[in-house]
């Protein structure tokens, strides 16, 4: 049986999970022999040696499990997770003094041939991507960016532009504009996107009602002394915001490079400063970042060339893939019950589904591939042994035709063993980005 399912909201606004179009089709016309599933021609016959899966408790599967059908040990799987998130312990990461941060800046923009515009663009992009990684657009749309007079403020202006293009709705408070072409150009770019510039006096004393994120781009590593007006009041506004008890009821504060007002090396000396929820350190964390206790610490500014790394002995986590930011420190524990998604996909009605379930599957599958989903052929396979004990794992679809869905396994695997005892199995494709899933409770055939 093939069941096509799409998550949707019905017209009454009530969330509904299924408007089901069930199809019945046999994937087991030739189901006979055991043990099962050597792959049918023309597919090659892969044979993987598998260690026995753990018999009790959780099986930790590495992300590559679908391809290789491996059961890594929990320790291996956790190591893989740690690498992929590059969750380097903060203590192992180099923290820069104020002097070294300024020196590095000078060298980048001197002998190493960078321009300030370039570095600022990359810094601002890092901030925007880190924010988007943590605060999903669906729940945090309105972003207030408070920009200071120097390059930290410039990073904020650049981040505002990128956030706009990511779909957020930025508002910029930029009270002390610097009369240099770089800054006026950034302002013109934001004006051309109709991004509102909010005067300080128009900001509500309590920012909670109007904004979903507040980005603090007031001061970076050149800050010294105590903040002068109007930044003293702006910082106080963020201090009041950060003392609101329930962090879910107020906009999170994201500080760019340094929590504004903090001593660049000593941190929040008075104890009465901003307590950001997120810090995006640029190039390398400054010494004050050791005092940061919020849940999200990221590194951005993916432009450090080897001469700088070696001269300053920089120990920095690797950036994953093509990402412009990387998390530093441990991943915060999540309240699972608070995770939710508002599905706003179009309805799926029975009369919109193709009469032939294989055609419907093929259409959806091709759409998933075209949309660039990662491993759209990954599917959960559930088998049941003769004692009725079910087990699931991810495998890769290797073919589909009117006879059914094909995947490979070897005779020694647990799934092969289960299927030799009990031909009942289920397949589930889940294409999250498209709000679609396809469920196939079925019987399995030998290939
Ligand atoms: N290499 C990098 O990592 C890059 C980092 N970038 C960002 O640039 C800032 C540092 O920029 P800089 O212009 O040197 O300094 P600030 O933005 O921190 O601010 C200087 C600005 O602030 C005024 N100021 C200083 N103290 C006070 C005070 N007590 N009250 C009021 N005003 C004060 C000062 O007069 C200046 O006008 C770094 O942190 C990164 O965010 C680059 O964008 C890219 C390269
Ligand atoms: K800042």
Short mmCIF file of C-alpha atoms and ligand atoms in Angstrom, two decimals:
data_model
loop_
_atom_site.label_atom_id
_atom_site.label_comp_id
_atom_site.label_asym_id
_atom_site.label_seq_id
_atom_site.Cartn_x
_atom_site.Cartn_y
_atom_site.Cartn_z
CA UNK A 1 0.00 0.00 0.00
CA UNK A 2 1.30 3.42 -0.85
CA UNK A 3 -0.03 6.37 1.05
CA UNK A 4 0.63 9.92 -0.07
CA UNK A 5 0.57 12.42 2.75
CA UNK A 6 1.10 16.15 2.93
CA UNK A 7 1.07 18.26 6.08
CA UNK A 8 -1.36 21.09 5.66
CA UNK A 9 -3.80 23.42 7.34
CA UNK A 10 -7.43 22.99 6.49
CA UNK A 11 -9.71 25.89 5.72
CA UNK A 12 -10.98 26.17 9.29
CA UNK A 13 -7.42 26.93 10.34
CA UNK A 14 -7.10 23.74 12.34
CA UNK A 15 -3.88 21.90 11.94
CA UNK A 16 -4.42 18.57 10.35
CA UNK A 17 -1.84 15.98 9.64
CA UNK A 18 -3.27 13.86 6.90
CA UNK A 19 -5.62 14.06 4.00
CA UNK A 20 -4.85 10.61 2.82
CA UNK A 21 -4.97 9.23 -0.63
CA UNK A 22 -4.38 5.57 -0.13
CA UNK A 23 -3.29 3.33 -2.94
CA UNK A 24 -2.93 -0.36 -2.77
CA UNK A 25 -0.25 -1.94 -4.78
CA UNK A 26 1.77 -5.03 -4.42
CA UNK A 27 5.44 -4.73 -3.99
CA UNK A 28 5.60 -8.42 -3.31
CA UNK A 29 4.24 -10.14 -6.36
CA UNK A 30 7.10 -12.55 -6.29
CA UNK A 31 7.58 -12.70 -2.55
CA UNK A 32 8.74 -16.16 -1.84
CA UNK A 33 12.22 -17.00 -0.86
CA UNK A 34 14.29 -16.47 2.22
CA UNK A 35 16.78 -15.14 2.91
CA UNK A 36 15.96 -12.19 0.83
CA UNK A 37 17.00 -9.27 -1.20
CA UNK A 38 19.98 -9.81 -3.38
CA UNK A 39 19.47 -6.88 -5.75
CA UNK A 40 17.75 -7.55 -9.05
CA UNK A 41 19.57 -7.07 -12.32
CA UNK A 42 20.77 -4.54 -13.54
CA UNK A 43 21.83 -3.42 -10.12
CA UNK A 44 25.20 -4.44 -8.77
CA UNK A 45 25.34 -6.58 -5.69
CA UNK A 46 26.96 -4.72 -2.83
CA UNK A 47 28.15 -6.68 0.16
CA UNK A 48 28.95 -4.90 3.34
CA UNK A 49 30.39 -6.49 6.40
CA UNK A 50 28.47 -5.32 9.38
CA UNK A 51 29.25 -5.54 13.03
CA UNK A 52 26.23 -6.62 15.00
CA UNK A 53 24.07 -3.70 16.02
CA UNK A 54 23.70 -3.02 19.70
CA UNK A 55 21.01 -5.24 21.15
CA UNK A 56 19.77 -2.85 23.77
CA UNK A 57 19.27 0.84 24.11
CA UNK A 58 19.76 3.41 21.40
CA UNK A 59 21.63 2.77 18.21
CA UNK A 60 23.60 5.86 17.23
CA UNK A 61 23.86 6.10 13.48
CA UNK A 62 26.31 8.31 11.64
CA UNK A 63 24.88 10.53 8.92
CA UNK A 64 26.46 8.35 6.29
CA UNK A 65 24.60 5.27 7.48
CA UNK A 66 22.19 5.16 4.54
CA UNK A 67 24.98 4.65 2.06
CA UNK A 68 26.96 2.11 3.93
CA UNK A 69 24.49 0.50 6.23
CA UNK A 70 26.95 0.66 9.07
CA UNK A 71 26.33 0.52 12.75
CA UNK A 72 29.03 2.68 14.27
CA UNK A 73 29.50 2.47 17.97
CA UNK A 74 27.86 5.21 20.02
CA UNK A 75 31.30 6.64 20.64
CA UNK A 76 32.06 6.86 16.90
CA UNK A 77 28.71 8.42 16.17
CA UNK A 78 29.11 11.05 18.84
CA UNK A 79 32.59 11.84 17.55
CA UNK A 80 31.13 12.36 14.12
CA UNK A 81 28.49 14.70 15.52
CA UNK A 82 31.12 16.70 17.34
CA UNK A 83 33.14 17.11 14.17
CA UNK A 84 30.23 18.12 12.03
CA UNK A 85 29.14 20.86 14.39
CA UNK A 86 32.75 21.82 14.99
CA UNK A 87 31.77 22.27 18.59
CA UNK A 88 35.25 23.04 19.80
CA UNK A 89 35.43 23.73 23.47
CA UNK A 90 35.78 27.48 24.03
CA UNK A 91 38.85 26.90 26.13
CA UNK A 92 40.74 25.44 23.16
CA UNK A 93 40.02 28.40 20.93
CA UNK A 94 42.43 31.34 20.85
CA UNK A 95 41.13 34.51 22.49
CA UNK A 96 42.68 37.78 21.33
CA UNK A 97 43.74 40.77 23.34
CA UNK A 98 42.47 44.18 22.22
CA UNK A 99 45.93 44.98 20.91
CA UNK A 100 46.26 41.79 18.85
CA UNK A 101 42.77 42.24 17.41
CA UNK A 102 43.68 45.74 16.20
CA UNK A 103 47.08 44.52 14.90
CA UNK A 104 45.47 41.72 12.91
CA UNK A 105 43.03 44.20 11.44
CA UNK A 106 45.90 46.45 10.36
CA UNK A 107 47.83 43.65 8.77
CA UNK A 108 44.83 42.32 6.90
CA UNK A 109 44.16 45.76 5.49
CA UNK A 110 47.83 46.54 4.91
CA UNK A 111 50.37 43.99 3.71
CA UNK A 112 47.78 41.26 3.23
CA UNK A 113 45.88 43.26 0.65
CA UNK A 114 42.32 43.33 2.00
CA UNK A 115 40.08 46.37 1.95
CA UNK A 116 37.86 47.31 4.85
CA UNK A 117 34.80 46.99 2.61
CA UNK A 118 35.67 43.39 1.83
CA UNK A 119 36.24 42.38 5.44
CA UNK A 120 33.13 44.17 6.60
CA UNK A 121 31.05 42.46 3.93
CA UNK A 122 32.30 39.05 5.04
CA UNK A 123 31.87 39.92 8.71
CA UNK A 124 28.31 41.14 8.19
CA UNK A 125 27.46 38.09 6.11
CA UNK A 126 28.78 35.86 8.89
CA UNK A 127 26.57 37.62 11.39
CA UNK A 128 23.49 37.26 9.18
CA UNK A 129 24.10 33.56 8.49
CA UNK A 130 24.75 32.80 12.16
CA UNK A 131 21.54 34.61 13.17
CA UNK A 132 19.59 32.73 10.50
CA UNK A 133 21.05 29.44 11.72
CA UNK A 134 19.79 29.96 15.26
CA UNK A 135 16.65 32.09 14.89
CA UNK A 136 14.37 30.69 12.25
CA UNK A 137 12.55 33.12 10.05
CA UNK A 138 9.19 31.54 10.80
CA UNK A 139 9.39 32.63 14.44
CA UNK A 140 11.73 35.63 14.38
CA UNK A 141 10.89 37.95 11.54
CA UNK A 142 11.42 41.51 12.77
CA UNK A 143 15.05 42.30 13.49
CA UNK A 144 16.23 45.54 15.08
CA UNK A 145 19.89 46.26 14.34
CA UNK A 146 21.46 48.96 16.51
CA UNK A 147 24.59 50.28 14.80
CA UNK A 148 27.45 52.22 16.33
CA UNK A 149 29.77 54.75 14.69
CA UNK A 150 32.67 52.43 13.77
CA UNK A 151 33.25 49.22 11.85
CA UNK A 152 31.17 47.21 14.30
CA UNK A 153 28.24 49.38 13.23
CA UNK A 154 29.25 48.79 9.60
CA UNK A 155 29.04 45.03 10.19
CA UNK A 156 25.51 45.65 11.46
CA UNK A 157 24.54 47.56 8.32
CA UNK A 158 25.86 44.76 6.12
CA UNK A 159 24.09 42.13 8.23
CA UNK A 160 20.83 44.07 7.86
CA UNK A 161 21.09 43.84 4.07
CA UNK A 162 21.77 40.11 4.07
CA UNK A 163 19.00 39.44 6.57
CA UNK A 164 16.62 41.31 4.28
CA UNK A 165 17.61 39.06 1.40
CA UNK A 166 17.16 36.00 3.63
CA UNK A 167 13.54 37.08 4.17
CA UNK A 168 13.76 38.82 7.56
CA UNK A 169 12.33 42.28 8.14
CA UNK A 170 15.17 44.45 9.40
CA UNK A 171 14.87 47.83 11.15
CA UNK A 172 18.02 49.89 11.66
CA UNK A 173 18.82 52.33 14.42
CA UNK A 174 21.95 54.23 13.37
CA UNK A 175 22.18 57.40 15.47
CA UNK A 176 25.78 58.49 14.76
CA UNK A 177 26.37 58.20 11.06
CA UNK A 178 29.95 58.25 9.88
CA UNK A 179 30.48 60.52 6.88
CA UNK A 180 32.61 58.17 4.84
CA UNK A 181 31.67 56.73 1.43
CA UNK A 182 31.76 53.16 2.78
CA UNK A 183 29.07 53.91 5.37
CA UNK A 184 26.93 56.21 3.23
CA UNK A 185 27.01 53.53 0.52
CA UNK A 186 25.76 50.93 3.00
CA UNK A 187 22.99 53.30 4.09
CA UNK A 188 21.95 53.93 0.47
CA UNK A 189 21.84 50.19 -0.14
CA UNK A 190 19.49 49.72 2.81
CA UNK A 191 17.33 52.65 1.73
CA UNK A 192 16.98 51.11 -1.71
CA UNK A 193 15.49 48.05 0.03
CA UNK A 194 13.08 50.33 1.93
CA UNK A 195 14.55 49.17 5.24
CA UNK A 196 13.28 51.60 7.90
CA UNK A 197 15.80 53.68 9.85
CA UNK A 198 14.39 54.21 13.34
CA UNK A 199 15.51 57.28 15.33
CA UNK A 200 16.50 56.52 18.93
CA UNK A 201 13.61 58.60 20.26
CA UNK A 202 11.12 56.48 18.31
CA UNK A 203 12.26 53.24 19.90
CA UNK A 204 9.83 51.94 22.52
CA UNK A 205 11.33 51.66 25.99
CA UNK A 206 10.38 48.00 25.96
CA UNK A 207 11.57 46.49 22.70
CA UNK A 208 9.76 43.17 23.29
CA UNK A 209 6.54 44.06 21.53
CA UNK A 210 7.99 45.28 18.25
CA UNK A 211 11.00 43.15 17.50
CA UNK A 212 11.78 39.44 17.45
CA UNK A 213 15.58 39.78 17.50
CA UNK A 214 17.81 42.67 18.57
CA UNK A 215 21.30 42.85 17.09
CA UNK A 216 23.84 44.84 19.06
CA UNK A 217 26.36 46.26 16.56
CA UNK A 218 27.29 49.31 18.62
CA UNK A 219 30.90 48.73 19.63
CA UNK A 220 33.57 46.20 18.81
CA UNK A 221 37.19 45.78 19.76
CA UNK A 222 38.05 49.53 19.73
CA UNK A 223 35.63 50.36 22.54
CA UNK A 224 37.12 51.90 25.67
CA UNK A 225 35.88 53.75 28.76
CA UNK A 226 32.18 54.12 29.40
CA UNK A 227 29.60 54.56 26.67
CA UNK A 228 28.70 58.09 25.68
CA UNK A 229 25.20 59.24 24.64
CA UNK A 230 23.09 58.09 22.98
CA UNK A 231 24.72 54.67 23.30
CA UNK A 232 24.56 54.74 27.11
CA UNK A 233 20.74 54.71 26.94
CA UNK A 234 20.65 52.19 24.12
CA UNK A 235 22.86 49.84 26.09
CA UNK A 236 20.60 50.28 29.13
CA UNK A 237 17.62 49.40 26.97
CA UNK A 238 19.31 46.11 26.09
CA UNK A 239 20.28 45.54 29.72
CA UNK A 240 16.61 45.87 30.74
CA UNK A 241 15.67 43.50 27.98
CA UNK A 242 18.17 40.88 29.00
CA UNK A 243 16.95 40.76 32.60
CA UNK A 244 13.44 39.70 31.59
CA UNK A 245 13.15 36.28 33.20
CA UNK A 246 11.52 34.17 30.54
CA UNK A 247 13.82 34.33 27.52
CA UNK A 248 11.04 32.91 25.34
CA UNK A 249 8.97 36.06 25.98
CA UNK A 250 11.50 38.62 24.79
CA UNK A 251 13.58 39.10 21.68
CA UNK A 252 17.01 37.49 21.94
CA UNK A 253 20.02 39.81 21.87
CA UNK A 254 22.79 39.03 19.40
CA UNK A 255 26.07 40.88 19.96
CA UNK A 256 28.49 41.41 17.10
CA UNK A 257 32.08 40.65 18.13
CA UNK A 258 31.81 42.21 21.63
CA UNK A 259 28.77 42.73 23.86
CA UNK A 260 28.67 46.54 23.63
CA UNK A 261 29.83 48.26 26.79
CA UNK A 262 31.86 45.26 27.96
CA UNK A 263 35.58 45.70 28.52
CA UNK A 264 37.21 44.10 25.47
CA UNK A 265 39.42 41.91 27.65
CA UNK A 266 37.80 41.81 31.09
CA UNK A 267 34.19 41.43 30.03
CA UNK A 268 31.20 42.77 31.99
CA UNK A 269 33.26 44.30 34.78
CA UNK A 270 30.38 45.94 36.68
CA UNK A 271 28.10 42.94 36.24
CA UNK A 272 25.36 45.28 35.09
CA UNK A 273 26.02 45.10 31.37
CA UNK A 274 24.28 43.45 28.44
CA UNK A 275 23.79 39.69 28.72
CA UNK A 276 23.49 38.63 25.13
CA UNK A 277 21.89 35.34 24.14
CA UNK A 278 24.23 35.03 21.20
CA UNK A 279 27.70 36.31 20.41
CA UNK A 280 29.22 36.27 16.94
CA UNK A 281 32.98 36.67 17.37
CA UNK A 282 34.78 37.89 14.27
CA UNK A 283 38.19 36.63 13.10
CA UNK A 284 38.78 35.12 16.57
CA UNK A 285 37.05 35.61 19.92
CA UNK A 286 38.37 38.44 22.06
CA UNK A 287 39.36 37.79 25.67
CA UNK A 288 36.01 39.06 26.98
CA UNK A 289 34.27 36.21 25.15
CA UNK A 290 35.53 33.85 27.88
CA UNK A 291 32.95 35.51 30.14
CA UNK A 292 30.09 34.99 27.69
CA UNK A 293 27.58 32.60 29.20
CA UNK A 294 24.75 32.73 26.65
CA UNK A 295 23.65 29.65 24.74
CA UNK A 296 24.98 30.54 21.28
CA UNK A 297 28.57 31.47 20.55
CA UNK A 298 29.59 31.58 16.91
CA UNK A 299 32.73 32.48 15.02
CA UNK A 300 32.54 34.40 11.74
CA UNK A 301 34.88 36.22 9.42
CA UNK A 302 36.06 33.36 7.28
CA UNK A 303 38.95 35.25 5.76
CA UNK A 304 41.95 34.57 8.01
CA UNK A 305 44.96 33.71 5.83
CA UNK A 306 47.72 31.34 7.06
CA UNK A 307 50.29 34.11 7.74
CA UNK A 308 47.93 35.53 10.39
CA UNK A 309 47.08 32.14 11.86
CA UNK A 310 50.72 31.20 12.25
CA UNK A 311 51.94 34.58 13.46
CA UNK A 312 49.33 34.70 16.24
CA UNK A 313 49.20 30.94 16.84
CA UNK A 314 45.46 30.98 16.21
CA UNK A 315 43.58 27.83 17.20
CA UNK A 316 40.18 28.16 15.57
CA UNK A 317 37.53 25.60 14.71
CA UNK A 318 37.21 24.66 11.05
CA UNK A 319 34.23 26.07 9.20
CA UNK A 320 31.94 23.31 7.97
CA UNK A 321 31.48 23.06 4.21
CA UNK A 322 30.76 26.41 2.65
CA UNK A 323 29.41 27.96 5.84
CA UNK A 324 30.33 31.53 6.83
CA UNK A 325 30.04 30.76 10.53
CA UNK A 326 30.79 28.01 12.97
CA UNK A 327 29.50 27.35 16.45
CA UNK A 328 32.02 27.57 19.28
CA UNK A 329 31.43 25.74 22.52
CA UNK A 330 28.77 23.29 23.34
CA UNK A 331 25.45 23.00 21.62
CA UNK A 332 22.69 24.07 24.02
CA UNK A 333 20.22 21.51 25.25
CA UNK A 334 16.86 21.99 23.62
CA UNK A 335 13.40 21.85 25.20
CA UNK A 336 11.94 19.29 22.82
CA UNK A 337 8.36 20.14 23.72
CA UNK A 338 8.85 23.72 22.53
CA UNK A 339 9.89 22.66 19.05
CA UNK A 340 7.12 23.31 16.62
CA UNK A 341 6.64 24.32 13.04
CA UNK A 342 3.74 26.17 11.50
CA UNK A 343 2.93 24.40 8.28
CA UNK A 344 1.68 26.75 5.64
CA UNK A 345 1.87 24.43 2.66
CA UNK A 346 -1.01 24.24 0.25
CA UNK A 347 -3.65 21.64 0.89
CA UNK A 348 -3.34 18.23 -0.65
CA UNK A 349 -6.75 16.99 -1.74
CA UNK A 350 -7.66 13.56 -3.01
CA UNK A 351 -8.66 14.83 -6.40
CA UNK A 352 -5.21 16.40 -6.86
CA UNK A 353 -3.41 13.10 -6.48
CA UNK A 354 -2.54 11.08 -9.56
CA UNK A 355 -4.50 7.86 -10.05
CA UNK A 356 -1.33 5.82 -10.30
CA UNK A 357 0.61 5.94 -7.03
CA UNK A 358 3.90 5.21 -8.76
CA UNK A 359 3.40 8.23 -11.02
CA UNK A 360 2.59 10.33 -7.95
CA UNK A 361 5.65 9.07 -6.15
CA UNK A 362 7.87 9.69 -9.17
CA UNK A 363 6.56 13.25 -9.55
CA UNK A 364 7.18 14.06 -5.91
CA UNK A 365 10.56 12.36 -5.98
CA UNK A 366 11.65 14.32 -9.06
CA UNK A 367 10.45 17.52 -7.40
CA UNK A 368 12.47 16.69 -4.28
CA UNK A 369 15.59 16.11 -6.40
CA UNK A 370 15.03 19.30 -8.41
CA UNK A 371 14.56 21.29 -5.21
CA UNK A 372 18.08 20.24 -4.22
CA UNK A 373 17.08 18.28 -1.11
CA UNK A 374 19.92 16.37 0.44
CA UNK A 375 19.60 12.63 -0.20
CA UNK A 376 15.96 12.65 -1.28
CA UNK A 377 16.27 8.90 -1.78
CA UNK A 378 16.95 8.34 1.91
CA UNK A 379 14.09 6.41 3.47
CA UNK A 380 13.35 4.85 6.80
CA UNK A 381 12.95 1.09 6.56
CA UNK A 382 11.14 -0.64 9.39
CA UNK A 383 11.34 -4.38 9.72
CA UNK A 384 9.86 -6.71 12.30
CA UNK A 385 11.43 -9.93 13.51
CA UNK A 386 9.56 -13.09 14.28
CA UNK A 387 9.11 -12.06 17.89
CA UNK A 388 7.28 -8.96 16.67
CA UNK A 389 10.06 -6.58 17.62
CA UNK A 390 10.28 -3.72 15.13
CA UNK A 391 13.44 -1.89 14.18
CA UNK A 392 14.04 1.04 11.86
CA UNK A 393 17.03 2.45 10.06
CA UNK A 394 17.76 4.73 7.13
CA UNK A 395 18.56 3.15 3.76
CA UNK A 396 18.80 4.50 0.24
CA UNK A 397 16.31 3.81 -2.48
CA UNK A 398 18.09 2.33 -5.47
CA UNK A 399 15.24 2.09 -7.92
CA UNK A 400 11.50 2.23 -8.35
CA UNK A 401 9.28 0.79 -11.01
CA UNK A 402 5.82 -0.69 -11.24
CA UNK A 403 7.06 -3.77 -9.39
CA UNK A 404 8.01 -1.77 -6.36
CA UNK A 405 10.78 -0.03 -4.51
CA UNK A 406 14.30 -1.42 -4.49
CA UNK A 407 17.05 -1.13 -1.93
CA UNK A 408 20.08 -3.26 -1.24
CA UNK A 409 21.26 -5.10 1.77
CA UNK A 410 23.41 -8.10 2.47
CA UNK A 411 22.23 -11.38 3.83
CA UNK A 412 23.92 -10.90 7.15
CA UNK A 413 22.28 -7.64 8.10
CA UNK A 414 19.66 -7.37 10.79
CA UNK A 415 17.08 -6.16 8.30
CA UNK A 416 17.74 -9.13 6.05
CA UNK A 417 17.41 -11.39 9.03
CA UNK A 418 14.17 -9.76 10.11
CA UNK A 419 12.73 -9.92 6.61
CA UNK A 420 13.66 -13.59 6.28
CA UNK A 421 11.52 -14.21 9.36
CA UNK A 422 8.74 -11.76 8.61
CA UNK A 423 8.12 -10.18 5.21
CA UNK A 424 6.17 -7.26 6.69
CA UNK A 425 8.06 -4.02 6.41
CA UNK A 426 7.38 -0.31 6.03
CA UNK A 427 9.10 2.46 4.15
CA UNK A 428 8.89 6.16 4.88
CA UNK A 429 10.20 9.01 2.78
CA UNK A 430 10.29 12.35 4.56
CA UNK A 431 10.96 15.48 2.53
CA UNK A 432 10.80 18.03 5.28
CA UNK A 433 11.58 21.09 3.15
CA UNK A 434 8.61 20.27 0.94
CA UNK A 435 6.29 19.33 3.81
CA UNK A 436 5.77 15.95 2.25
CA UNK A 437 6.07 12.37 3.26
CA UNK A 438 5.24 9.11 1.59
CA UNK A 439 4.45 6.06 3.66
CA UNK A 440 4.56 2.52 2.36
CA UNK A 441 3.39 -0.19 4.69
CA UNK A 442 4.11 -3.21 2.57
CA UNK A 443 5.40 -6.72 2.25
CA UNK A 444 8.89 -7.30 1.00
CA UNK A 445 9.89 -9.36 -1.97
CA UNK A 446 13.14 -11.08 -2.68
CA UNK A 447 14.88 -9.38 -5.54
N1 LIG B 1 39.47 41.94 11.46
C1 LIG B 1 38.25 41.89 11.91
O1 LIG B 1 37.94 41.08 12.74
C2 LIG B 1 37.28 42.81 11.41
C3 LIG B 1 36.32 43.31 12.26
N2 LIG B 1 35.46 44.24 11.91
C4 LIG B 1 34.63 44.87 12.88
O2 LIG B 1 35.24 46.07 13.27
C5 LIG B 1 35.18 46.21 14.68
C6 LIG B 1 36.21 47.15 15.14
O3 LIG B 1 35.94 48.34 14.46
P1 LIG B 1 36.48 49.76 14.91
O4 LIG B 1 35.97 50.74 13.95
O5 LIG B 1 37.94 49.67 15.10
O6 LIG B 1 35.87 49.99 16.33
P2 LIG B 1 34.43 49.93 16.98
O7 LIG B 1 33.40 49.55 16.00
O8 LIG B 1 34.59 49.09 18.17
O9 LIG B 1 34.09 51.40 17.45
C7 LIG B 1 34.90 52.49 17.25
C8 LIG B 1 34.02 53.73 17.38
O10 LIG B 1 33.43 53.77 18.65
C9 LIG B 1 33.78 54.99 19.29
N3 LIG B 1 33.91 54.75 20.73
C10 LIG B 1 34.87 54.09 21.37
N4 LIG B 1 34.62 54.08 22.69
C11 LIG B 1 33.48 54.78 22.87
C12 LIG B 1 32.72 55.14 24.01
N5 LIG B 1 33.12 54.81 25.24
N6 LIG B 1 31.59 55.82 23.85
C13 LIG B 1 31.17 56.20 22.63
N7 LIG B 1 31.88 55.93 21.51
C14 LIG B 1 33.01 55.22 21.64
C15 LIG B 1 35.04 55.44 18.63
O11 LIG B 1 35.19 56.84 18.73
C16 LIG B 1 34.82 55.00 17.21
O12 LIG B 1 33.99 55.94 16.53
C17 LIG B 1 35.32 44.81 15.16
O13 LIG B 1 34.93 44.64 16.48
C18 LIG B 1 34.44 44.10 14.17
O14 LIG B 1 33.09 44.18 14.55
C19 LIG B 1 35.44 44.73 10.51
O15 LIG B 1 34.16 45.02 10.08
C20 LIG B 1 36.00 43.70 9.56
C21 LIG B 1 37.35 43.25 9.99
K1 LIG B 2 28.76 44.81 19.54
#
